[in-house]
Coordinates of C-alpha atoms in Angstrom, one line a residue:
X1 CA 0.0 0.0 0.0
X2 CA 1.6 3.2 -1.2
X3 CA -1.2 5.5 -0.2
X4 CA -4.6 5.5 1.5
X5 CA -7.9 7.0 0.4
X6 CA -9.4 7.9 -2.9
X7 CA -10.6 11.4 -4.0
X8 CA -13.3 10.0 -6.3
X9 CA -17.0 10.0 -5.2
X10 CA -18.3 6.5 -6.2
X11 CA -21.2 5.8 -3.9
X12 CA -20.4 2.1 -3.3
X13 CA -16.7 2.0 -2.5
X14 CA -16.1 0.8 1.0
X15 CA -12.6 1.8 1.9
X16 CA -12.7 5.5 1.1
X17 CA -16.0 5.8 2.9
X18 CA -15.4 3.7 6.0
X19 CA -11.6 3.4 6.6
X20 CA -9.3 5.6 4.6
X21 CA -11.4 8.7 3.7
X22 CA -11.7 10.5 0.4
X23 CA -8.5 12.4 0.7
X24 CA -5.6 10.6 -0.9
X25 CA -2.7 10.3 1.6
X26 CA 0.3 8.9 -0.2
X27 CA 3.8 7.9 0.8
X28 CA 6.5 9.7 -1.0
X29 CA 7.7 8.5 -4.4
X30 CA 11.2 8.0 -2.9
X31 CA 9.8 5.8 -0.1
X32 CA 7.9 3.6 -2.5
X33 CA 10.9 3.1 -4.8
X34 CA 13.1 2.3 -1.8
X35 CA 10.6 -0.4 -0.8
X36 CA 10.8 -1.9 -4.3
X37 CA 14.6 -1.9 -4.0
X38 CA 14.3 -3.6 -0.6
X39 CA 12.0 -6.3 -2.0
X40 CA 14.3 -6.8 -5.0
X41 CA 17.4 -7.1 -2.8
X42 CA 16.2 -8.9 0.3
X43 CA 13.4 -11.1 -1.2
X44 CA 14.8 -12.3 -4.5
X45 CA 12.1 -15.0 -4.8
X46 CA 9.4 -12.4 -5.1
X47 CA 8.5 -12.0 -8.8
X48 CA 5.8 -9.3 -8.7
X49 CA 4.5 -6.6 -6.4
X50 CA 0.8 -5.9 -6.0
X51 CA 0.0 -2.2 -5.2
X52 CA -3.3 -2.3 -3.4
X53 CA -4.0 1.4 -3.0
X54 CA -7.7 2.1 -3.6
X55 CA -6.6 4.1 -6.7
X56 CA -2.8 4.1 -7.1
X57 CA -3.1 6.6 -9.9
X58 CA -5.2 9.1 -7.9
X59 CA -2.2 11.5 -8.0
X60 CA -0.9 11.2 -11.6
X61 CA 2.1 13.4 -10.9
X62 CA 3.3 11.1 -8.1
X63 CA 2.5 8.0 -10.1
X64 CA 4.7 9.4 -12.9
X65 CA 7.5 10.3 -10.4
X66 CA 7.5 6.7 -9.0
X67 CA 7.7 5.3 -12.6
X68 CA 10.5 7.7 -13.5
X69 CA 12.5 6.7 -10.5
X70 CA 11.9 2.9 -11.0
X71 CA 13.0 3.2 -14.6
X72 CA 16.0 5.6 -14.0
X73 CA 17.3 3.4 -11.1
X74 CA 16.7 0.2 -13.1
X75 CA 14.6 -1.4 -10.4
X76 CA 13.5 -4.4 -12.5
X77 CA 10.3 -5.7 -10.9
X78 CA 6.9 -6.4 -12.4
X79 CA 4.0 -4.9 -10.6
X80 CA 0.2 -4.3 -10.9
X81 CA -2.1 -1.8 -9.4
X82 CA -5.7 -0.5 -9.2
X83 CA -6.5 2.5 -11.4
X84 CA -9.3 4.5 -12.9
X85 CA -10.1 4.1 -16.6
X86 CA -9.1 7.7 -17.4
X87 CA -5.3 7.6 -17.7
X88 CA -3.6 9.2 -20.7
X89 CA -1.4 7.1 -23.0
X90 CA 1.8 8.9 -21.9
X91 CA 1.3 7.9 -18.3
X92 CA 0.4 4.3 -19.2
X93 CA 3.5 4.0 -21.4
X94 CA 5.6 5.4 -18.5
X95 CA 4.0 2.8 -16.1
X96 CA 4.8 0.0 -18.5
X97 CA 8.5 1.1 -18.9
X98 CA 8.6 1.0 -15.1
X99 CA 7.4 -2.6 -14.8
X100 CA 3.6 -2.3 -14.6
X101 CA 2.3 -5.5 -16.1
X102 CA -1.4 -5.2 -15.3
X103 CA -4.1 -2.7 -14.1
X104 CA -7.3 -3.7 -12.3
X105 CA -10.0 -1.2 -13.4
X106 CA -13.5 -0.7 -12.1
X107 CA -15.5 0.0 -15.3
X108 CA -18.6 -0.9 -13.2
X109 CA -21.1 -0.8 -16.0
X110 CA -22.0 0.0 -19.6
X111 CA -25.0 2.3 -19.1
X112 CA -24.4 6.0 -18.8
X113 CA -27.3 6.7 -16.6
X114 CA -26.4 4.0 -14.1
X115 CA -22.7 5.2 -14.1
X116 CA -24.0 8.8 -13.3
X117 CA -26.3 7.5 -10.6
X118 CA -23.3 5.7 -8.8
X119 CA -21.2 8.9 -9.3
X120 CA -18.5 7.0 -11.2
X121 CA -17.4 10.2 -12.8
X122 CA -16.4 8.5 -16.1
X123 CA -18.2 8.1 -19.4
X124 CA -18.1 5.1 -21.8
X125 CA -15.9 6.8 -24.4
X126 CA -13.2 7.7 -21.8
X127 CA -13.2 4.1 -20.8
X128 CA -12.9 2.9 -24.4
X129 CA -10.0 5.2 -25.0
X130 CA -8.3 4.0 -21.8
X131 CA -8.5 0.4 -23.0
X132 CA -7.1 1.3 -26.4
X133 CA -4.2 3.2 -24.8
X134 CA -3.4 0.6 -22.2
X135 CA -3.2 -2.0 -25.0
X136 CA -1.0 0.2 -27.0
X137 CA 1.2 0.7 -24.0
X138 CA 1.4 -3.1 -23.5
X139 CA -0.4 -3.3 -20.2
X140 CA -2.9 -6.1 -19.4
X141 CA -6.3 -5.1 -18.1
X142 CA -8.4 -6.9 -15.5
X143 CA -11.9 -5.2 -15.7
X144 CA -14.7 -5.2 -13.1
X145 CA -18.4 -4.9 -13.9
X146 CA -21.1 -4.6 -11.2
X147 CA -24.8 -5.4 -11.4
X148 CA -27.6 -4.4 -9.1
X149 CA -27.1 -0.7 -8.8
X150 CA -30.0 1.5 -8.1
X151 CA -32.1 1.8 -11.3
X152 CA -30.6 -1.3 -12.8
X153 CA -32.8 -3.3 -15.1
X154 CA -32.4 -6.4 -17.1
X155 CA -31.7 -4.2 -20.1
X156 CA -29.0 -2.1 -18.4
X157 CA -27.3 -5.3 -17.2
X158 CA -27.3 -6.5 -20.8
X159 CA -25.8 -3.2 -21.8
X160 CA -23.0 -3.7 -19.3
X161 CA -22.4 -7.2 -20.5
X162 CA -22.2 -6.0 -24.2
X163 CA -19.9 -3.2 -23.1
X164 CA -17.6 -5.8 -21.3
X165 CA -17.5 -7.8 -24.5
X166 CA -16.7 -4.7 -26.5
X167 CA -13.8 -3.8 -24.2
X168 CA -12.4 -7.3 -24.5
X169 CA -10.2 -7.0 -21.5
X170 CA -7.6 -9.7 -20.8
X171 CA -9.7 -10.8 -17.8
X172 CA -13.0 -9.6 -16.5
X173 CA -15.0 -10.2 -13.3
X174 CA -18.7 -9.6 -12.8
X175 CA -20.2 -9.2 -9.3
X176 CA -23.3 -7.8 -7.6
X177 CA -23.3 -4.4 -5.8
X178 CA -22.2 -5.1 -2.3
X179 CA -23.8 -2.7 0.1
X180 CA -21.3 -2.4 3.0
X181 CA -22.4 -0.7 6.2
X182 CA -21.1 2.9 6.3
X183 CA -21.3 3.5 2.6
X184 CA -23.8 5.6 0.7
X185 CA -25.0 2.5 -1.2
X186 CA -25.9 0.9 2.2
X187 CA -27.9 4.0 3.3

């Protein structure tokens, strides 16, 4: 974990609403890179690092700084992270050069009205562009789609399924809306 919290306003997300808060409180780029170096040096059997921040890319400048340091210092370690589907190609390419192998992305759905109702803050075209850019950068995508959001119907679920097929991610998971106590979705 390189930072806690997430500044985005999705109504269902448990950690920002119940544990970490919506302000992103990151460790310094230097501290993160030093931990990568430590793992590489002291734990040579480790082949990959999973960055489990709610949204590792919440601070794009910091994400780029971490990637620049990893690449400049030749810290050869594969890693994956959680990110939003709105990153520009140049940052994705920088992440790949720094060892990012895969990104887990919450697309959440394929119907614009449902996405707006959950306050996702992204539109379908932005997500499509993200997938094209991640592919071009050489990063695998694990996508996530939810069902059962307020206002969801059989047709909106079909739209989400068709959207998932269109995105054609390297892997995809589908799950129901989990309404955790303390979240807006629960209330």
